[in-house]
Amino acid sequence: GFDEICLAVPYTKSVNYQMMAKAAVNASGKLSRPIERQNIHSVATSGEREQFIAKLKAAKKRIGVYYLGSLGSPPDDLALIMRRSLVQAGLRCPEQVGFLAGMSIQADGGDDVSTFQVDYNEMGHIAGEILANGKHRVAVIPAQLRIGSTT
């Protein structure tokens, strides 16, 4: 496992990402290594990514990074930019830093990054049924963890 867990947030002003960050921090409280408030980092700009990477490089511990963006859709190719920035900085995944992207839209996860895959076809199907039938219902679409070379 990793000695510390950091949360990398690509859109700090987005209500959706704020909710996801809060849920991740709350859920991590049940783990042996919860996400501490000081370990939540905005990585929306290149300058913020550089600061975060400098922290990772200076760390004496093995750090796991949970990136709240997704893979495979244009603005969230930021997950791949973040992954490549780690490599360019000389950080070895997963030996020094683990990297897990929040969601994957591509079937292959892109660049062999560990990610959670969500069945967006099923999500669209359910949305279409609700809109076409006018009947509200609760639907759970499970995510599947796809292990890549980064964890």
XYZ file of N, CA and C in Angstrom:
453
model
N 0.806 -1.183 0.000
C 0.000 0.000 0.000
C 0.855 1.255 0.000
N 0.203 2.363 0.026
C 0.857 3.657 0.008
C 0.834 4.254 1.408
N 1.854 5.034 1.725
C 1.976 5.613 3.061
C 1.058 6.800 3.275
N 0.688 7.442 2.191
C -0.145 8.634 2.266
C -1.003 8.682 1.012
N -2.190 9.254 1.123
C -3.079 9.392 -0.030
C -3.361 10.868 -0.260
N -3.197 11.305 -1.507
C -3.504 12.676 -1.894
C -4.648 12.660 -2.901
N -5.415 13.708 -2.866
C -6.512 13.882 -3.810
C -6.129 15.030 -4.734
N -6.089 14.771 -6.032
C -5.773 15.794 -7.031
C -7.071 16.189 -7.722
N -7.417 17.475 -7.636
C -8.709 17.962 -8.125
C -8.476 18.905 -9.308
N -8.987 18.540 -10.501
C -8.732 19.369 -11.678
C -9.621 20.605 -11.805
N -10.750 20.621 -11.155
C -11.691 21.755 -11.270
C -12.193 22.120 -9.881
N -11.486 22.989 -9.193
C -11.858 23.287 -7.808
C -13.130 24.115 -7.695
N -13.533 24.820 -8.747
C -14.727 25.658 -8.673
C -15.993 24.931 -9.125
N -15.865 23.695 -9.532
C -17.006 22.914 -9.988
C -17.714 22.279 -8.790
N -19.008 22.487 -8.709
C -19.794 21.902 -7.614
C -19.704 20.376 -7.664
N -19.755 19.793 -8.863
C -19.664 18.332 -8.981
C -18.348 17.815 -8.415
N -17.255 18.472 -8.749
C -15.956 18.019 -8.252
C -15.822 18.270 -6.753
N -16.425 19.332 -6.252
C -16.412 19.569 -4.809
C -17.154 18.451 -4.083
N -18.286 18.036 -4.644
C -19.049 16.934 -4.049
C -18.268 15.630 -4.113
N -17.596 15.374 -5.249
C -16.800 14.154 -5.388
C -15.629 14.161 -4.400
N -14.993 15.315 -4.234
C -13.869 15.411 -3.299
C -14.342 15.155 -1.875
N -15.469 15.739 -1.515
C -16.010 15.541 -0.166
C -16.350 14.065 0.062
N -16.959 13.430 -0.926
C -17.303 12.003 -0.808
C -16.042 11.150 -0.682
N -15.015 11.464 -1.456
C -13.766 10.696 -1.389
C -13.111 10.838 -0.018
N -13.094 12.059 0.510
C -12.496 12.287 1.830
C -13.308 11.556 2.899
N -14.631 11.647 2.837
C -15.478 10.953 3.824
C -15.275 9.446 3.761
N -15.240 8.899 2.563
C -15.056 7.454 2.409
C -13.681 7.029 2.901
N -12.684 7.866 2.671
C -11.322 7.502 3.076
C -11.169 7.457 4.590
N -12.079 8.093 5.310
C -12.034 8.062 6.769
C -12.169 6.654 7.317
N -12.684 5.749 6.520
C -12.849 4.350 6.943
C -11.603 3.521 6.638
N -10.615 4.132 5.997
C -9.398 3.433 5.621
C -8.311 3.640 6.670
N -7.279 2.828 6.588
C -6.154 3.000 7.509
C -5.346 4.249 7.158
N -5.504 4.773 5.937
C -4.799 5.968 5.502
C -5.809 6.969 4.929
N -6.523 7.684 5.772
C -7.513 8.637 5.254
C -6.838 9.806 4.525
N -7.598 10.475 3.679
C -7.102 11.663 2.982
C -7.235 12.840 3.939
N -6.110 13.407 4.309
C -6.093 14.569 5.198
C -6.378 15.832 4.386
N -6.957 16.839 5.033
C -7.327 18.076 4.352
C -6.130 18.704 3.616
N -4.941 18.647 4.228
C -3.761 19.249 3.586
C -3.292 18.447 2.370
N -3.875 17.292 2.153
C -3.518 16.461 1.005
C -4.517 16.553 -0.137
N -5.350 17.592 -0.135
C -6.247 17.867 -1.249
C -5.615 19.006 -2.050
N -5.315 18.728 -3.319
C -4.564 19.684 -4.130
C -5.284 19.992 -5.424
N -5.384 21.275 -5.735
C -5.871 21.679 -7.046
C -4.731 21.476 -8.043
N -5.048 20.858 -9.172
C -4.068 20.647 -10.241
C -4.633 21.153 -11.573
N -5.450 22.206 -11.489
C -6.144 22.710 -12.670
C -5.211 23.416 -13.647
N -4.165 24.042 -13.138
C -3.254 24.778 -14.013
C -1.883 24.103 -14.022
N -1.084 24.459 -15.000
C 0.262 23.876 -15.057
C 1.076 24.265 -13.833
N 0.897 25.484 -13.334
C 1.602 25.913 -12.133
C 1.206 25.095 -10.909
N -0.089 24.811 -10.778
C -0.551 23.988 -9.647
C -0.027 22.559 -9.770
N -0.018 22.027 -11.001
C 0.531 20.678 -11.201
C 2.011 20.645 -10.827
N 2.756 21.669 -11.216
C 4.179 21.734 -10.887
C 4.399 21.764 -9.378
N 3.593 22.549 -8.658
C 3.712 22.608 -7.191
C 3.410 21.249 -6.570
N 2.374 20.604 -7.055
C 1.991 19.301 -6.523
C 3.086 18.267 -6.802
N 3.614 18.282 -8.006
C 4.668 17.329 -8.363
C 5.919 17.586 -7.523
N 6.224 18.847 -7.253
C 7.375 19.158 -6.394
C 7.177 18.554 -5.005
N 5.937 18.607 -4.504
C 5.640 17.990 -3.200
C 5.864 16.476 -3.274
N 5.395 15.864 -4.346
C 5.559 14.421 -4.496
C 7.035 14.040 -4.587
N 7.797 14.824 -5.328
C 9.230 14.530 -5.475
C 9.972 14.661 -4.147
N 9.548 15.610 -3.318
C 10.222 15.847 -2.038
C 9.816 14.829 -0.965
N 8.749 14.115 -1.213
C 8.222 13.185 -0.202
C 9.192 12.037 0.053
N 9.305 11.684 1.291
C 10.126 10.527 1.678
C 9.267 9.261 1.724
N 7.963 9.441 1.544
C 7.009 8.338 1.625
C 6.527 7.970 0.224
N 5.909 6.817 0.151
C 5.241 6.378 -1.074
C 3.818 6.938 -1.035
N 3.448 7.710 -2.054
C 2.168 8.429 -2.040
C 1.252 7.911 -3.146
N 0.005 7.678 -2.784
C -1.020 7.322 -3.753
C -1.808 8.566 -4.112
N -2.018 8.797 -5.399
C -2.753 9.968 -5.875
C -4.053 9.500 -6.510
N -5.169 10.001 -5.969
C -6.476 9.752 -6.578
C -6.854 11.026 -7.325
N -6.884 10.932 -8.646
C -7.169 12.066 -9.506
C -8.657 12.069 -9.822
N -9.334 13.164 -9.489
C -10.788 13.201 -9.630
C -11.289 13.470 -11.042
N -10.439 13.467 -12.017
C -10.881 13.647 -13.390
C -11.117 12.318 -14.059
N -11.414 12.383 -15.329
C -11.651 11.146 -16.066
C -10.697 11.047 -17.243
N -10.683 9.893 -17.839
C -9.834 9.632 -19.004
C -10.683 9.564 -20.255
N -10.195 10.174 -21.300
C -10.784 9.916 -22.601
C -11.751 10.945 -23.124
N -12.007 12.000 -22.367
C -12.886 13.018 -22.928
C -12.188 14.360 -22.844
N -12.267 15.181 -23.801
C -11.545 16.440 -23.831
C -11.888 17.359 -22.719
N -12.393 17.796 -21.787
C -11.347 18.477 -21.046
C -10.635 17.579 -20.069
N -11.107 16.363 -19.886
C -10.519 15.512 -18.856
C -9.352 14.674 -19.338
N -8.819 15.021 -20.490
C -7.533 14.445 -20.838
C -6.483 14.972 -19.878
N -6.916 15.842 -18.956
C -6.023 16.339 -17.906
C -5.464 15.186 -17.078
N -6.200 14.093 -16.968
C -5.675 12.926 -16.244
C -4.425 12.408 -16.935
N -4.451 12.372 -18.254
C -3.273 11.918 -18.992
C -2.143 12.942 -18.911
N -2.492 14.224 -18.919
C -1.481 15.266 -18.757
C -0.820 15.125 -17.387
N -1.618 14.871 -16.364
C -1.075 14.707 -15.013
C -0.162 13.489 -14.959
N -0.593 12.391 -15.538
C 0.209 11.164 -15.556
C 1.538 11.404 -16.263
N 1.482 12.044 -17.426
C 2.715 12.318 -18.179
C 3.617 13.289 -17.427
N 3.027 14.229 -16.699
C 3.818 15.164 -15.897
C 4.575 14.425 -14.800
N 3.952 13.411 -14.206
C 4.639 12.601 -13.190
C 5.853 11.903 -13.798
N 5.660 11.319 -14.973
C 6.744 10.600 -15.641
C 7.865 11.571 -16.018
N 7.505 12.721 -16.586
C 8.508 13.707 -17.002
C 9.307 14.233 -15.810
N 8.687 14.241 -14.641
C 9.372 14.703 -13.432
C 10.284 13.622 -12.856
N 10.272 12.453 -13.467
C 11.131 11.365 -13.001
C 10.526 10.534 -11.884
N 9.237 10.710 -11.626
C 8.567 9.910 -10.592
C 8.142 8.575 -11.189
N 8.474 7.507 -10.521
C 8.150 6.169 -11.011
C 6.804 5.717 -10.443
N 5.906 5.313 -11.365
C 4.598 4.774 -10.982
C 4.652 3.272 -11.177
N 4.288 2.493 -10.246
C 3.769 2.831 -8.923
C 4.824 2.777 -7.814
N 6.093 2.635 -8.155
C 7.115 2.465 -7.119
C 7.174 3.645 -6.154
N 7.108 4.881 -6.669
C 7.152 6.063 -5.815
C 5.766 6.665 -5.601
N 5.030 6.748 -6.700
C 3.724 7.402 -6.682
C 2.722 6.514 -7.405
N 1.613 6.227 -6.746
C 0.524 5.522 -7.408
C -0.421 6.539 -8.007
N -1.050 6.211 -9.123
C -1.947 7.154 -9.788
C -3.203 6.427 -10.223
N -4.342 6.893 -9.736
C -5.639 6.303 -10.056
C -6.566 7.411 -10.525
N -7.030 7.327 -11.765
C -7.949 8.320 -12.313
C -9.370 7.960 -11.905
N -10.180 8.978 -11.708
C -11.532 8.792 -11.196
C -12.467 8.003 -12.080
N -12.452 8.241 -13.383
C -13.369 7.550 -14.281
C -12.718 7.381 -15.633
N -13.173 6.391 -16.356
C -12.670 6.193 -17.707
C -13.834 6.162 -18.680
N -13.682 6.914 -19.737
C -14.669 6.875 -20.807
C -14.184 5.925 -21.893
N -12.865 5.862 -22.097
C -12.306 4.943 -23.080
C -12.331 3.525 -22.528
N -12.577 2.577 -23.389
C -12.601 1.176 -22.956
C -11.237 0.713 -22.487
N -10.166 1.255 -23.058
C -8.838 0.783 -22.683
C -8.209 1.574 -21.547
N -8.888 2.602 -21.039
C -8.365 3.367 -19.919
C -7.341 4.406 -20.319
N -6.809 4.371 -21.494
C -5.875 5.374 -21.959
C -4.540 5.330 -21.249
N -3.493 5.136 -21.987
C -2.123 5.225 -21.472
C -1.875 4.265 -20.306
N -2.633 3.205 -20.201
C -2.475 2.188 -19.162
C -2.577 2.748 -17.747
N -3.433 3.718 -17.563
C -3.653 4.332 -16.259
C -4.723 3.542 -15.509
N -4.476 3.256 -14.237
C -5.505 2.618 -13.412
C -6.678 3.586 -13.282
N -7.885 3.062 -13.411
C -9.053 3.936 -13.420
C -10.311 3.154 -13.044
N -11.345 3.896 -12.737
C -12.663 3.306 -12.568
C -13.396 3.465 -13.881
N -13.973 2.379 -14.383
C -14.737 2.438 -15.620
C -16.225 2.453 -15.299
N -16.920 3.341 -15.982
C -18.357 3.479 -15.830
C -18.997 3.163 -17.175
N -20.073 2.419 -17.161
C -20.754 2.058 -18.402
C -21.660 3.218 -18.829
N -21.088 4.099 -19.637
C -21.845 5.272 -20.068
C -22.947 4.910 -21.054
N -22.818 3.793 -21.756
C -23.910 3.351 -22.624
C -25.137 3.008 -21.782
N -24.910 2.302 -20.676
C -26.018 1.960 -19.768
C -26.621 3.225 -19.170
N -25.762 4.165 -18.798
C -26.251 5.421 -18.230
C -27.143 6.142 -19.237
N -26.697 6.190 -20.493
C -27.500 6.830 -21.538
C -28.806 6.105 -21.784
N -28.770 4.770 -21.747
C -29.977 3.971 -21.933
C -30.997 4.274 -20.835
N -30.542 4.301 -19.595
C -31.446 4.572 -18.476
C -31.996 5.998 -18.576
N -31.141 6.952 -18.927
C -31.608 8.336 -19.082
C -32.676 8.417 -20.168
N -32.433 7.711 -21.285
C -33.424 7.697 -22.363
C -34.748 7.105 -21.926
N -34.695 6.001 -21.170
C -35.931 5.378 -20.662
C -36.700 6.342 -19.763
N -35.989 7.004 -18.869
C -36.648 7.926 -17.936
C -37.296 9.072 -18.701
N -36.570 9.629 -19.672
C -37.114 10.742 -20.444
C -38.261 10.305 -21.345
N -38.139 9.138 -21.964
C -39.174 8.666 -22.883
C -40.439 8.249 -22.146
N -40.274 7.591 -20.996
C -41.426 7.075 -20.258
C -41.978 8.059 -19.233
N -41.187 9.036 -18.869
C -41.628 9.999 -17.866
C -41.716 9.411 -16.476
N -41.166 8.217 -16.273
C -41.214 7.574 -14.963
C -39.863 7.714 -14.274
N -39.902 8.288 -13.110
C -38.671 8.438 -12.347
C -38.350 7.123 -11.659
N -37.080 6.825 -11.565
C -36.651 5.632 -10.852
C -35.212 5.825 -10.391
N -34.829 5.032 -9.447
C -33.457 5.047 -8.966
C -32.690 3.968 -9.723
N -31.538 4.325 -10.220
C -30.715 3.369 -10.945
C -29.294 3.437 -10.401
N -28.697 2.299 -10.220
C -27.313 2.217 -9.768
C -26.496 1.633 -10.913
N -25.489 2.365 -11.307
C -24.596 1.906 -12.367
C -23.228 1.719 -11.713
N -22.842 0.475 -11.480
C -21.590 0.245 -10.763
C -20.368 0.609 -11.597
N -19.348 1.066 -10.907
C -18.058 1.316 -11.550
C -17.188 0.080 -11.357
N -16.325 -0.161 -12.308
C -15.387 -1.284 -12.202
C -13.973 -0.731 -12.182
N -13.166 -1.249 -11.269
C -11.780 -0.832 -11.188
C -10.975 -1.542 -12.268
N -10.290 -0.753 -13.088
C -9.404 -1.309 -14.112
C -7.980 -1.009 -13.664
N -7.249 -2.048 -13.335
C -5.882 -1.891 -12.864
C -4.950 -1.733 -14.057
N -4.236 -0.635 -14.080
C -3.221 -0.388 -15.098
C -1.848 -0.463 -14.450
N -0.876 0.105 -15.085
C 0.492 0.026 -14.574
C 0.793 1.096 -13.530
N -0.177 1.949 -13.208
C 0.115 3.080 -12.322
C -0.206 2.834 -10.846
N -0.728 1.651 -10.518
C -1.001 1.358 -9.103
C -0.397 0.026 -8.721
